[in-house]
Short mmCIF file of C-alpha atoms in Angstrom, two decimals:
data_model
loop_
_atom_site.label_atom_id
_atom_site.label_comp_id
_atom_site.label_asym_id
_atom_site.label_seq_id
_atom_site.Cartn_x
_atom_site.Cartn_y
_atom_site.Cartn_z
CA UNK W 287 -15.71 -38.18 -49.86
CA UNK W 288 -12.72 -35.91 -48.84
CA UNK W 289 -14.12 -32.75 -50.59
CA UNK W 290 -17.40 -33.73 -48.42
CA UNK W 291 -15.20 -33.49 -45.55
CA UNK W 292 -13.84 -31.15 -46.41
CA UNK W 293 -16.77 -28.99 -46.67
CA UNK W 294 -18.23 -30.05 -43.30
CA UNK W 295 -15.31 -29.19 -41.52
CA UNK W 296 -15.70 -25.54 -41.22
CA UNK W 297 -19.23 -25.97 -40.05
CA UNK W 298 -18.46 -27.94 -37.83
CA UNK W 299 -15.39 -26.08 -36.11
CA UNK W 300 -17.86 -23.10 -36.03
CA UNK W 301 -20.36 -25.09 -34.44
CA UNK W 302 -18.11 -25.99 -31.58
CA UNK W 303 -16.83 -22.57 -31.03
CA UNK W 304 -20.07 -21.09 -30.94
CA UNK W 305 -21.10 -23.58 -28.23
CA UNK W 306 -17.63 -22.67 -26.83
CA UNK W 307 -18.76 -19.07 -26.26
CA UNK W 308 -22.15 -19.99 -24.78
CA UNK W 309 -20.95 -22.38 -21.95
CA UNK W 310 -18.04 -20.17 -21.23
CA UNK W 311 -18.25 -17.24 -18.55
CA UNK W 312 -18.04 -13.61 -18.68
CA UNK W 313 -14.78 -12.03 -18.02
CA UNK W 314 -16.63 -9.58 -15.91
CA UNK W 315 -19.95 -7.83 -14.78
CA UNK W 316 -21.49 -4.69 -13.89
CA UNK W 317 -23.37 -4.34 -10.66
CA UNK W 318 -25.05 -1.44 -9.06
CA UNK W 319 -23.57 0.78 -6.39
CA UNK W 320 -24.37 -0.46 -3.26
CA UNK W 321 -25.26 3.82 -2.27
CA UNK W 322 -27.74 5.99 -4.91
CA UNK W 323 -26.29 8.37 -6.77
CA UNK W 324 -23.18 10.65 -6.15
CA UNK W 325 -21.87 9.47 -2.79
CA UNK W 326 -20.95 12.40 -0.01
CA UNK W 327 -17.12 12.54 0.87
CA UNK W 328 -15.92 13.49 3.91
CA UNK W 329 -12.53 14.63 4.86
CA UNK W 330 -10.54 13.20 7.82
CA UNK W 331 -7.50 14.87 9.17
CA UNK W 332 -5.18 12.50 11.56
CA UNK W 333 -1.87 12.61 12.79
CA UNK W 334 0.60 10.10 14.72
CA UNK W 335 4.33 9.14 14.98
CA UNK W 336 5.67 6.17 13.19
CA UNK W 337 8.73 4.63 14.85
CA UNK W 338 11.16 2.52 12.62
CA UNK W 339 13.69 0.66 14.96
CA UNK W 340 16.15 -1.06 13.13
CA UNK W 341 18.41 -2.58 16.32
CA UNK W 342 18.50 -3.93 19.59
CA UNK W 343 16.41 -6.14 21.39
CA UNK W 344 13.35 -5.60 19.72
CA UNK W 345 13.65 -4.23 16.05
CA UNK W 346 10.53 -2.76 14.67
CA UNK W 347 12.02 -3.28 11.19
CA UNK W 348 14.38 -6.13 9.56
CA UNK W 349 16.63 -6.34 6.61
CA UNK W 350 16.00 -8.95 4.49
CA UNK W 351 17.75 -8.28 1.10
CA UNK W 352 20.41 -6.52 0.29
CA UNK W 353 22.21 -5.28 -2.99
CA UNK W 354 25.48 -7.73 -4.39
CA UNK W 355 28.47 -6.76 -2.77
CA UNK W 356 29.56 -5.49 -6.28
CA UNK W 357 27.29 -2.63 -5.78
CA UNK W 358 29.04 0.76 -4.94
CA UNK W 359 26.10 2.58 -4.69
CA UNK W 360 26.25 5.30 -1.87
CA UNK W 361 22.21 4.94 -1.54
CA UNK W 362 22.75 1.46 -0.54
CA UNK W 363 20.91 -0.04 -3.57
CA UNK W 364 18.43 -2.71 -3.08
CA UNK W 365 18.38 -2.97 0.59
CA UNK W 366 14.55 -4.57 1.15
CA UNK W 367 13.44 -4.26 4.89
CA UNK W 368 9.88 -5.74 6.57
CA UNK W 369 8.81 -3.84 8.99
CA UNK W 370 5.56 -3.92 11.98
CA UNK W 371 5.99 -0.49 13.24
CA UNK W 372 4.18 1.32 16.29
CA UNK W 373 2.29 3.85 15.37
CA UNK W 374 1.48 6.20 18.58
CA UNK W 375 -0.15 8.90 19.88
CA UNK W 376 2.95 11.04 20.61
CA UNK W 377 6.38 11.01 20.43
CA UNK W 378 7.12 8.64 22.68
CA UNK W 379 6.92 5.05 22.03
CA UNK W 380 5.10 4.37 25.58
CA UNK W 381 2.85 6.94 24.21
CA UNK W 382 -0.31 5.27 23.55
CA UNK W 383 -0.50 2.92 20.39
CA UNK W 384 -2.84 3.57 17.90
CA UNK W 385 -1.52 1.16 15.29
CA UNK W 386 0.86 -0.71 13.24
CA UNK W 387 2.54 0.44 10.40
CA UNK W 388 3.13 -3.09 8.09
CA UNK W 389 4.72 -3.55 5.09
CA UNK W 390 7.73 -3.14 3.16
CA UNK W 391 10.76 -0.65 2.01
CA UNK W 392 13.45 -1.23 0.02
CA UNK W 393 16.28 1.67 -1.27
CA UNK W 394 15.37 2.34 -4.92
CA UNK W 395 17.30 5.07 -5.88
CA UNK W 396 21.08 4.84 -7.22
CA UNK W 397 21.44 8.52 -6.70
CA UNK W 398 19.46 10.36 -4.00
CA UNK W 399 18.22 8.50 -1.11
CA UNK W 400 14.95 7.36 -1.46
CA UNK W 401 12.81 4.89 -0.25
CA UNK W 402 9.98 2.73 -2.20
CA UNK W 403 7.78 2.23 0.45
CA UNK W 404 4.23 -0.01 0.49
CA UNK W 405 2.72 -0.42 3.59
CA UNK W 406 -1.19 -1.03 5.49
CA UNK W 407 -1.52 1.18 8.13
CA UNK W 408 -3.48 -0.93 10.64
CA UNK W 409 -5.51 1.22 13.48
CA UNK W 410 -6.11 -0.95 16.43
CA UNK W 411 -7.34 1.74 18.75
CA UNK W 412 -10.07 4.94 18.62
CA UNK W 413 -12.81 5.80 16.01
CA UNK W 414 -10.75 3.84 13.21
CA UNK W 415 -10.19 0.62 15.31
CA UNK W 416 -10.47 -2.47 12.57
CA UNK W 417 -9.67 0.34 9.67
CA UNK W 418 -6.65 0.10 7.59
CA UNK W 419 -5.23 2.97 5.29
CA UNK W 420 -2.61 1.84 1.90
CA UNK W 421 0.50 3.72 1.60
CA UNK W 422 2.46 3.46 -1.47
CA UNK W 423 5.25 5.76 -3.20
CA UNK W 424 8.83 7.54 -3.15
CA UNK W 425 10.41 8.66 0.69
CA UNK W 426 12.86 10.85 -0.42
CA UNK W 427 14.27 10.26 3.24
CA UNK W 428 16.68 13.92 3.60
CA UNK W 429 13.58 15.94 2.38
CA UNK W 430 11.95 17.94 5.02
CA UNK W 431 8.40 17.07 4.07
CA UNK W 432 7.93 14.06 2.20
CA UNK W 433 4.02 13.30 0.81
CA UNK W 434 3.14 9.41 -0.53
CA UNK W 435 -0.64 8.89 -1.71
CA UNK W 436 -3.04 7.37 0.23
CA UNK W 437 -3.87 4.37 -2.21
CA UNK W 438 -7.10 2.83 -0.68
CA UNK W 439 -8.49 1.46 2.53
CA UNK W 440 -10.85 -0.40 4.50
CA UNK W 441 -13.50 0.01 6.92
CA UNK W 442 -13.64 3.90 7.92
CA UNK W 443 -11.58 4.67 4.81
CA UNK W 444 -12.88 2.14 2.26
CA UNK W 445 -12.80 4.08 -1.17
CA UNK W 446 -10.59 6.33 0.12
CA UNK W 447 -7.91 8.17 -1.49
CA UNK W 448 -5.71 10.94 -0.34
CA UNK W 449 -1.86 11.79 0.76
CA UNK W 450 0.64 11.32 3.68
CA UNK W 451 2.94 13.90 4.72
CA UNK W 452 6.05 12.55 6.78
CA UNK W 453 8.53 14.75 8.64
CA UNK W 454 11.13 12.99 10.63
CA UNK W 455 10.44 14.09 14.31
CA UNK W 456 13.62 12.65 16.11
CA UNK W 457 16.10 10.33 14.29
CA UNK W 458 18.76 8.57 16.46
CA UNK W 459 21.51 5.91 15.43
CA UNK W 460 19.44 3.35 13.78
CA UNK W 461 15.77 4.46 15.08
CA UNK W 462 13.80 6.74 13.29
CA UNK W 463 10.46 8.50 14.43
CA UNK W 464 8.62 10.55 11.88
CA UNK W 465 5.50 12.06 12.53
CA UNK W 466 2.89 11.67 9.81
CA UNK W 467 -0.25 13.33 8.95
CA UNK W 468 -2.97 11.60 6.68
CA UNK W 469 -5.28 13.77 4.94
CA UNK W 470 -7.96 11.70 3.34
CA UNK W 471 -11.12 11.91 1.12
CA UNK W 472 -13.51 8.47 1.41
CA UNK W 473 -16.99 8.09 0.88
CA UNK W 474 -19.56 7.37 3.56
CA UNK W 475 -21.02 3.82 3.73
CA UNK W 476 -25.08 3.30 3.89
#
Protein backbone atom coordinates (compact mmCIF):
# COMPACT_ATOMS: atom_id res chain seq x y z
CA UNK A 1 0.00 0.00 0.00
CA UNK A 2 2.89 2.48 0.78
CA UNK A 3 4.92 1.60 -2.41
CA UNK A 4 1.35 2.36 -4.17
CA UNK A 5 1.61 5.61 -2.59
CA UNK A 6 4.37 5.99 -3.14
CA UNK A 7 4.15 5.71 -6.77
CA UNK A 8 1.12 8.00 -7.08
CA UNK A 9 2.70 10.67 -5.40
CA UNK A 10 4.79 12.08 -8.09
CA UNK A 11 1.86 12.06 -10.43
CA UNK A 12 0.05 13.60 -8.49
CA UNK A 13 2.42 16.59 -7.36
CA UNK A 14 2.90 17.03 -11.18
CA UNK A 15 -0.64 17.13 -11.70
CA UNK A 16 -1.10 20.00 -9.34
CA UNK A 17 1.73 21.99 -10.62
CA UNK A 18 0.72 21.72 -14.02
CA UNK A 19 -2.73 23.05 -13.08
CA UNK A 20 -0.62 25.54 -11.03
CA UNK A 21 0.87 26.97 -14.24
CA UNK A 22 -2.43 27.10 -16.14
CA UNK A 23 -4.52 29.17 -13.59
CA UNK A 24 -1.59 31.33 -12.84
CA UNK A 25 -0.89 34.69 -14.85
CA UNK A 26 1.73 35.86 -17.10
CA UNK A 27 4.47 37.85 -15.67
CA UNK A 28 4.10 40.10 -18.62
CA UNK A 29 2.78 40.83 -22.23
CA UNK A 30 3.57 42.29 -25.44
CA UNK A 31 1.29 44.83 -26.99
CA UNK A 32 1.54 46.81 -30.13
CA UNK A 33 2.78 50.37 -30.40
CA UNK A 34 0.12 52.56 -30.10
CA UNK A 35 2.03 54.67 -33.57
CA UNK A 36 3.12 52.37 -36.93
CA UNK A 37 6.39 51.88 -37.46
CA UNK A 38 9.54 54.03 -36.61
CA UNK A 39 8.09 57.01 -34.76
CA UNK A 40 9.43 60.76 -35.93
CA UNK A 41 11.46 62.61 -33.11
CA UNK A 42 11.53 65.99 -32.76
CA UNK A 43 13.94 68.13 -30.94
CA UNK A 44 12.91 70.84 -28.42
CA UNK A 45 15.29 73.43 -27.19
CA UNK A 46 14.09 75.40 -23.82
CA UNK A 47 15.64 77.42 -21.38
CA UNK A 48 14.62 78.96 -17.82
CA UNK A 49 16.12 79.87 -14.38
CA UNK A 50 15.71 77.59 -11.46
CA UNK A 51 15.82 79.37 -8.10
CA UNK A 52 16.82 77.29 -4.94
CA UNK A 53 16.11 79.44 -1.75
CA UNK A 54 17.22 77.86 1.18
CA UNK A 55 16.21 80.83 3.97
CA UNK A 56 13.96 83.34 5.01
CA UNK A 57 10.43 83.67 4.95
CA UNK A 58 9.66 81.54 2.25
CA UNK A 59 12.33 78.76 1.48
CA UNK A 60 12.03 77.19 -1.87
CA UNK A 61 14.06 74.26 -0.51
CA UNK A 62 14.28 72.45 3.09
CA UNK A 63 16.76 70.30 4.84
CA UNK A 64 15.53 67.35 6.04
CA UNK A 65 18.50 64.97 6.81
CA UNK A 66 21.64 65.54 7.62
CA UNK A 67 24.96 63.47 8.08
CA UNK A 68 25.89 62.24 12.10
CA UNK A 69 27.66 64.82 13.75
CA UNK A 70 30.68 62.36 13.64
CA UNK A 71 31.01 63.19 10.06
CA UNK A 72 33.98 65.56 9.16
CA UNK A 73 33.32 65.62 5.76
CA UNK A 74 34.03 69.13 4.16
CA UNK A 75 31.20 68.24 1.36
CA UNK A 76 28.76 68.10 4.10
CA UNK A 77 27.94 64.37 3.62
CA UNK A 78 24.44 63.26 3.54
CA UNK A 79 22.66 66.47 3.77
CA UNK A 80 19.03 65.43 1.97
CA UNK A 81 16.96 68.62 1.03
CA UNK A 82 13.10 68.70 -0.62
CA UNK A 83 12.69 71.24 -2.62
CA UNK A 84 9.39 73.05 -4.92
CA UNK A 85 11.41 75.47 -6.83
CA UNK A 86 10.22 78.35 -9.29
CA UNK A 87 11.17 77.88 -12.41
CA UNK A 88 10.89 81.36 -14.47
CA UNK A 89 11.16 83.03 -17.45
CA UNK A 90 14.16 85.23 -16.51
CA UNK A 91 16.28 85.96 -13.92
CA UNK A 92 14.18 87.38 -11.73
CA UNK A 93 11.92 85.53 -9.53
CA UNK A 94 8.85 88.03 -10.35
CA UNK A 95 9.80 87.06 -13.78
CA UNK A 96 7.05 85.06 -15.07
CA UNK A 97 6.71 81.37 -13.75
CA UNK A 98 6.80 78.73 -16.00
CA UNK A 99 7.10 75.90 -13.49
CA UNK A 100 8.16 74.05 -10.53
CA UNK A 101 11.17 72.31 -10.11
CA UNK A 102 10.13 69.18 -7.40
CA UNK A 103 12.07 66.74 -5.98
CA UNK A 104 15.00 65.93 -4.04
CA UNK A 105 19.00 66.53 -3.45
CA UNK A 106 21.09 65.25 -1.10
CA UNK A 107 25.30 65.81 -0.92
CA UNK A 108 26.77 62.50 -2.15
CA UNK A 109 30.17 63.06 -2.53
CA UNK A 110 32.88 62.78 0.43
CA UNK A 111 35.34 64.59 -1.71
CA UNK A 112 34.23 67.12 -4.34
CA UNK A 113 30.99 68.77 -3.96
CA UNK A 114 28.40 67.21 -5.68
CA UNK A 115 24.93 66.90 -5.62
CA UNK A 116 22.60 63.67 -6.38
CA UNK A 117 19.79 65.31 -7.63
CA UNK A 118 16.12 63.65 -8.81
CA UNK A 119 13.61 65.92 -9.59
CA UNK A 120 10.02 66.39 -12.07
CA UNK A 121 10.17 69.44 -13.70
CA UNK A 122 6.50 70.48 -13.72
CA UNK A 123 5.50 73.23 -16.58
CA UNK A 124 2.41 75.00 -15.52
CA UNK A 125 2.48 77.69 -18.15
CA UNK A 126 3.03 77.93 -22.32
CA UNK A 127 3.07 75.14 -25.02
CA UNK A 128 4.20 72.49 -22.25
CA UNK A 129 1.48 73.45 -19.65
CA UNK A 130 0.41 69.85 -17.90
CA UNK A 131 4.02 68.40 -19.23
CA UNK A 132 6.57 67.23 -16.86
CA UNK A 133 10.34 66.50 -17.75
CA UNK A 134 12.62 63.75 -15.13
CA UNK A 135 15.90 64.94 -14.04
CA UNK A 136 18.22 62.58 -12.49
CA UNK A 137 22.19 62.54 -11.95
CA UNK A 138 25.54 64.13 -10.44
CA UNK A 139 25.60 68.40 -9.89
CA UNK A 140 29.03 68.78 -9.52
CA UNK A 141 27.92 72.26 -7.97
CA UNK A 142 31.68 74.45 -8.57
CA UNK A 143 31.69 73.22 -12.26
CA UNK A 144 30.90 75.85 -14.73
CA UNK A 145 28.58 73.77 -16.85
CA UNK A 146 27.08 70.93 -15.27
CA UNK A 147 24.80 68.38 -17.75
CA UNK A 148 22.22 65.63 -15.87
CA UNK A 149 20.09 63.39 -18.40
CA UNK A 150 16.79 63.99 -19.15
CA UNK A 151 15.33 60.56 -17.86
CA UNK A 152 11.68 60.56 -19.23
CA UNK A 153 8.54 62.63 -19.28
CA UNK A 154 5.02 63.16 -19.77
CA UNK A 155 2.66 64.79 -21.97
CA UNK A 156 4.75 66.97 -24.61
CA UNK A 157 7.85 64.97 -23.66
CA UNK A 158 6.46 61.46 -23.03
CA UNK A 159 9.28 59.04 -24.35
CA UNK A 160 11.57 61.55 -24.14
CA UNK A 161 15.12 61.42 -23.39
CA UNK A 162 17.81 63.98 -23.53
CA UNK A 163 20.24 66.28 -21.16
CA UNK A 164 20.20 69.41 -18.89
CA UNK A 165 22.87 71.84 -18.84
CA UNK A 166 22.96 74.06 -15.56
CA UNK A 167 25.14 77.14 -15.10
CA UNK A 168 24.69 79.03 -11.93
CA UNK A 169 23.43 82.54 -13.07
CA UNK A 170 23.62 84.52 -9.68
CA UNK A 171 24.34 82.75 -6.34
CA UNK A 172 23.84 84.82 -3.12
CA UNK A 173 24.17 83.71 0.67
CA UNK A 174 21.90 80.81 0.76
CA UNK A 175 19.86 81.39 -2.69
CA UNK A 176 20.97 80.03 -5.73
CA UNK A 177 19.63 80.77 -9.36
CA UNK A 178 21.00 78.67 -12.17
CA UNK A 179 19.84 78.94 -15.49
CA UNK A 180 19.17 75.66 -17.27
CA UNK A 181 18.75 74.62 -20.75
CA UNK A 182 16.91 71.26 -21.71
CA UNK A 183 17.71 69.82 -24.92
CA UNK A 184 15.38 66.97 -25.61
CA UNK A 185 14.56 64.20 -28.19
CA UNK A 186 10.69 62.67 -27.71
CA UNK A 187 8.55 61.14 -30.08
CA UNK A 188 5.37 62.64 -31.46
CA UNK A 189 2.03 61.21 -30.21
CA UNK A 190 -0.84 60.11 -32.92
Amino acid sequence: MASILLLLLPLFSVLLFTATITESETFSTTVKAPYPGNKPEKLTHIHFYFHDIVSGDKPTAVAVARGTKRNSSATFLGVVAVADDPLTVGPEITSGEVGRAQGVYATADQKKSGLLMTFNLVFTMGEFSGSTVAMYGRNPIWSKVREMPFIGGTGAFRFGSGYAQAKTFRSILLMKMLWLSIMSMFGISF
